Amino acid sequence: MLQYPQSFWQPSLDPLQELHISPGALEIWGPVRNRHHEDEASDGTAERGRECEDEESFKKEQQKGKKEVRKAEKHAGVSCVTVSMDDIQFEEAARVGQVIAIRTKVNRAFKTSMEVGIKVTVQDVLTNAEKIVSVAYATYVAKPVGAAKVELKPVQLLSAEDHLEHSLAIERRRIRLGYVQVFQKLMQESNKEDTCEEKDAVSTEHTHVQSTELVLPPHANHHGNTFGGQIMAWMQTVASISASRLCRSHPILKSVNMFKFWGPSFVGDRLVFNAIVNNTFHNSVEVGVRVEAYNCEEWIKDQPRHINSAFLIFNAVNDKGELLTFPKVKPRTQDCVRRYYGAIARRRIRLTRKCMLSARGDKPSDAWETSNQAYLSYSNIAALTHLARKPGWDITKTLDNVKIWTHEEGAVLSFKVEMQVKVPSHAAFSLLSDFSLRQRWDRHFLTCELLQAVSEEEKIYHVTSAPMTGHPPRDFVILVSQRQPCRPQEPYTVAVRSVTLGTAPPSPGFCRSEILCAGFQIHSNSSSSCTVCYFNQVTSGVMPYLAANLTGSSKSIEDTALECIKFLELEDSKC
């Protein structure tokens, strides 16, 4: 039942206040109740389809993770519990008469946790058109047996797609682990902004809604824990009522952020859901929901257990399908002010993440800002990994220790230079990742200045290059991201892409150019040799060099590759 208390409850909706997670006390996601045949593929993926009964049923289905848990438990060999879900974006709505397909797969197993990828699509039975509704990633841990954590076996990679997702899973994990630090930085910046002073601003206190639910046997899984999907459905209900107090319409769920499991709940528990609007952003509103559980004794003593928190983002439309504008809100208490600024910080991260992860390379020069550093680094590594994995590379030239490959995909041209080097892979990685040494073997580099040493793995350089006949000298501001392999068979990676830095405007006399995707992958052959592969997705800044090489009027690429080999072997001999 829904309650609208007269006295205002002031919960701590921000799950960042509780950073210590006990894996043994986490909750398991519940099943999707599928009335159709389920089939599990032999390649490690699981798929199911069913007819959607209404829009809300799909959202509940998407959150319930029976197949995800089964896939995780199949890999671990023991019961698994959910730690968290990456931010979920809903790109398409499912409607009556459409078919939903949910595919899950374990992408990577870390030491004691694993990432499960979830892809949801919807198909119109009349037109056969299929659209992606959402792509999400869940983190699971094996349920401890006794006091010891369960170490997971590596995932068996059977296809090129498996290898790709396996490589990118480590980058997504970096984003998850770095979220708190980024959020705290943005909170400091947000606190400098003034709260809304408009006279007609609505007090956030008027949006507070509380709901109490009793956990019954149909709400629980085979472990006796409440289905995570059921909790998510109850959270969405109370959050949508909170949001509707501002829009006077039916809110539409667009995304779920920071869906965290802090503890379990069981059959017989009373779950108390508290929702409140944190902030509004013209056409969207963020609602924070906190879930607390009580057993009979705790209910009498008023000793709640915090089990879940999430932030839900809603839009609202009118009868014509046009987005409605939400009124401004005014926080009245210190806790409301904290949530008000927290919503601003989360929105910046949410918009940046959506931009970075959906970019196709047509906007290469993204601004290097606090809110998007993790995602620029991710997209830098991800773009190079994708480029290296592409099929259809053709050899255009072969020397003794050098091969040059090209790849065409529509209007996009890329090239790869493969070099056989008598140097250990770790030594080659150390030398090639230090761009201050680049001028010693790459004559295309006139200067290379370190602008920011963001971390040991992320550095920003300003590079100038010499002119070519008919082309002016160019300069670049580049982000260099370096990663060591997590497993012996994986390559060392040095990824390069352009970024925009306010403190580094174009140099006088130089034409500012962009690098979409470039860098090195270094594969170990033996303890004393490796294969170095350089990749570059051609842009206007690189095209003159490649064009001259392809036409035979220049051998700058082969010459540079030979100089690189010579440099690496000479430097290694000094050690």
Coordinates of N, CA and C in Angstrom, one line a residue, residues 8-19 179 183 187 204-211 235 238-239 242-243 256-262 272-279 285-292 306-314 331 333-343 346:
F8 N 7.9 14.9 7.0 CA 8.8 14.6 5.9 C 9.9 13.7 6.4
W9 N 10.1 12.5 5.7 CA 11.1 11.6 6.0 C 12.4 12.0 5.3
Q10 N 13.5 12.0 6.0 CA 14.8 12.5 5.4 C 15.8 11.3 5.3
P11 N 15.6 10.5 4.2 CA 16.5 9.3 4.1 C 17.9 9.7 3.5
S12 N 18.8 8.8 3.7 CA 20.1 9.0 2.9 C 20.0 8.2 1.7
L13 N 19.6 8.9 0.5 CA 19.4 8.1 -0.7 C 20.6 7.8 -1.5
D14 N 21.7 8.4 -1.1 CA 22.9 8.3 -1.9 C 23.7 7.0 -1.5
P15 N 23.7 6.0 -2.3 CA 24.4 4.7 -1.9 C 25.9 4.9 -1.8
L16 N 26.4 6.0 -2.2 CA 27.9 6.2 -2.1 C 28.3 6.4 -0.7
Q17 N 27.3 6.6 0.2 CA 27.7 6.8 1.6 C 28.0 5.4 2.2
E18 N 27.6 4.3 1.6 CA 27.9 3.0 2.1 C 28.7 2.3 1.1
L19 N 30.0 2.2 1.3 CA 30.9 1.7 0.3 C 31.4 0.3 0.6
Y179 N 34.1 5.0 -10.4 CA 33.0 5.8 -10.4 C 32.9 6.7 -9.2
F183 N 32.7 10.7 -9.2 CA 31.5 11.4 -8.6 C 31.8 12.4 -7.5
M187 N 30.9 16.3 -7.5 CA 30.1 16.8 -6.4 C 30.8 18.1 -5.9
T204 N 11.0 19.8 -2.9 CA 11.2 18.4 -3.1 C 10.4 17.6 -2.1
E205 N 10.1 18.2 -1.0 CA 9.4 17.5 0.1 C 8.0 17.0 -0.4
H206 N 7.4 17.7 -1.4 CA 6.1 17.4 -1.9 C 6.1 16.1 -2.8
T207 N 7.3 15.7 -3.1 CA 7.4 14.5 -4.0 C 7.7 13.2 -3.3
H208 N 7.8 13.3 -1.9 CA 8.2 12.1 -1.2 C 7.0 11.1 -1.1
V209 N 7.3 9.9 -1.5 CA 6.3 8.8 -1.5 C 6.9 7.6 -0.8
Q210 N 6.1 7.0 0.0 CA 6.6 5.8 0.8 C 5.6 4.6 0.5
S211 N 6.2 3.4 0.3 CA 5.4 2.2 0.0 C 5.9 1.1 0.9
M235 N 10.4 -0.6 -6.8 CA 11.1 0.6 -6.8 C 10.6 1.5 -8.0
V238 N 7.0 3.1 -7.1 CA 7.0 4.2 -6.1 C 7.7 5.4 -6.7
A239 N 8.8 5.2 -7.5 CA 9.5 6.3 -8.1 C 8.6 7.0 -9.2
S242 N 6.3 9.3 -7.5 CA 7.0 10.5 -7.0 C 7.2 11.5 -8.2
A243 N 7.6 11.0 -9.3 CA 7.8 11.8 -10.5 C 6.6 12.4 -11.0
V256 N 18.2 3.6 -15.4 CA 18.4 3.3 -14.0 C 19.9 3.4 -13.7
N257 N 20.2 4.2 -12.7 CA 21.6 4.4 -12.4 C 22.0 3.9 -11.0
M258 N 23.2 3.3 -10.9 CA 23.7 2.9 -9.6 C 22.8 2.0 -8.9
F259 N 22.3 1.0 -9.5 CA 21.4 0.0 -8.9 C 22.3 -1.0 -8.1
K260 N 22.3 -0.8 -6.8 CA 23.2 -1.5 -5.9 C 22.5 -2.5 -5.0
F261 N 23.1 -3.6 -4.7 CA 22.6 -4.5 -3.7 C 23.5 -4.4 -2.5
W262 N 22.9 -4.0 -1.4 CA 23.6 -3.8 -0.1 C 23.4 -5.0 0.9
V272 N 10.3 -1.4 3.0 CA 9.8 -0.1 3.0 C 10.6 0.7 1.9
F273 N 9.8 1.2 0.9 CA 10.4 2.0 -0.2 C 10.2 3.5 0.0
N274 N 11.2 4.2 0.0 CA 11.1 5.7 0.1 C 11.7 6.3 -1.2
A275 N 10.8 7.1 -1.8 CA 11.2 7.8 -3.1 C 11.0 9.3 -3.0
I276 N 11.9 10.0 -3.6 CA 11.9 11.5 -3.6 C 12.6 12.0 -4.8
V277 N 12.1 13.1 -5.4 CA 12.7 13.7 -6.5 C 14.0 14.4 -6.0
N278 N 15.1 14.2 -6.6 CA 16.3 14.8 -6.3 C 16.5 16.1 -7.0
N279 N 16.2 16.1 -8.3 CA 16.4 17.3 -9.2 C 15.7 17.1 -10.5
V285 N 13.7 14.0 -15.0 CA 13.7 14.1 -13.6 C 14.4 12.9 -13.0
E286 N 15.2 13.1 -11.9 CA 15.8 12.0 -11.2 C 15.1 11.8 -9.9
V287 N 14.8 10.5 -9.7 CA 14.1 10.1 -8.4 C 15.0 9.1 -7.7
G288 N 15.4 9.4 -6.5 CA 16.2 8.5 -5.7 C 15.3 7.6 -4.9
V289 N 15.6 6.3 -4.8 CA 14.8 5.3 -4.1 C 15.7 4.6 -3.1
R290 N 15.3 4.5 -1.9 CA 16.0 3.7 -0.9 C 15.1 2.6 -0.4
V291 N 15.6 1.4 -0.3 CA 14.8 0.3 0.2 C 15.4 -0.3 1.5
E292 N 14.5 -0.4 2.5 CA 14.9 -0.9 3.8 C 14.0 -2.1 4.1
H306 N 19.3 -1.6 5.4 CA 19.4 -1.0 4.0 C 19.8 -2.0 3.0
I307 N 18.9 -2.4 2.1 CA 19.2 -3.5 1.1 C 19.4 -3.0 -0.3
N308 N 18.8 -1.9 -0.7 CA 18.9 -1.5 -2.1 C 18.8 0.0 -2.2
S309 N 19.5 0.5 -3.2 CA 19.4 2.0 -3.6 C 19.5 2.1 -5.1
A310 N 18.9 3.0 -5.7 CA 19.0 3.3 -7.1 C 18.5 4.7 -7.4
F311 N 18.9 5.2 -8.6 CA 18.4 6.5 -9.1 C 17.7 6.2 -10.4
L312 N 16.5 6.6 -10.6 CA 15.7 6.3 -11.8 C 15.4 7.7 -12.5
I313 N 15.6 7.7 -13.8 CA 15.4 8.9 -14.6 C 14.2 8.7 -15.4
F314 N 13.3 9.7 -15.4 CA 12.0 9.6 -16.1 C 11.9 10.8 -17.1
P331 N 15.3 22.4 -2.9 CA 15.6 21.6 -1.7 C 15.5 22.4 -0.5
T333 N 16.0 21.0 2.9 CA 16.8 20.5 4.0 C 18.3 20.2 3.5
Q334 N 19.2 20.1 4.4 CA 20.6 19.8 4.1 C 20.7 18.5 3.3
D335 N 19.9 17.5 3.7 CA 20.0 16.2 3.0 C 19.4 16.4 1.5
C336 N 18.4 17.2 1.4 CA 17.8 17.4 0.0 C 18.8 18.2 -0.8
V337 N 19.5 19.1 -0.2 CA 20.6 19.9 -1.0 C 21.7 18.9 -1.4
R338 N 22.1 18.0 -0.6 CA 23.1 17.0 -1.0 C 22.6 16.2 -2.2
R339 N 21.4 15.7 -2.1 CA 20.9 15.0 -3.2 C 20.7 15.8 -4.5
Y340 N 20.3 17.1 -4.3 CA 20.2 18.0 -5.4 C 21.5 18.1 -6.2
Y341 N 22.6 18.3 -5.5 CA 23.9 18.5 -6.2 C 24.3 17.1 -6.7
G342 N 24.0 16.0 -6.0 CA 24.4 14.7 -6.5 C 23.8 14.4 -7.8
A343 N 22.5 14.8 -8.0 CA 21.8 14.6 -9.2 C 22.5 15.3 -10.4
R346 N 25.6 13.2 -11.2 CA 25.3 11.9 -11.9 C 24.8 12.2 -13.3

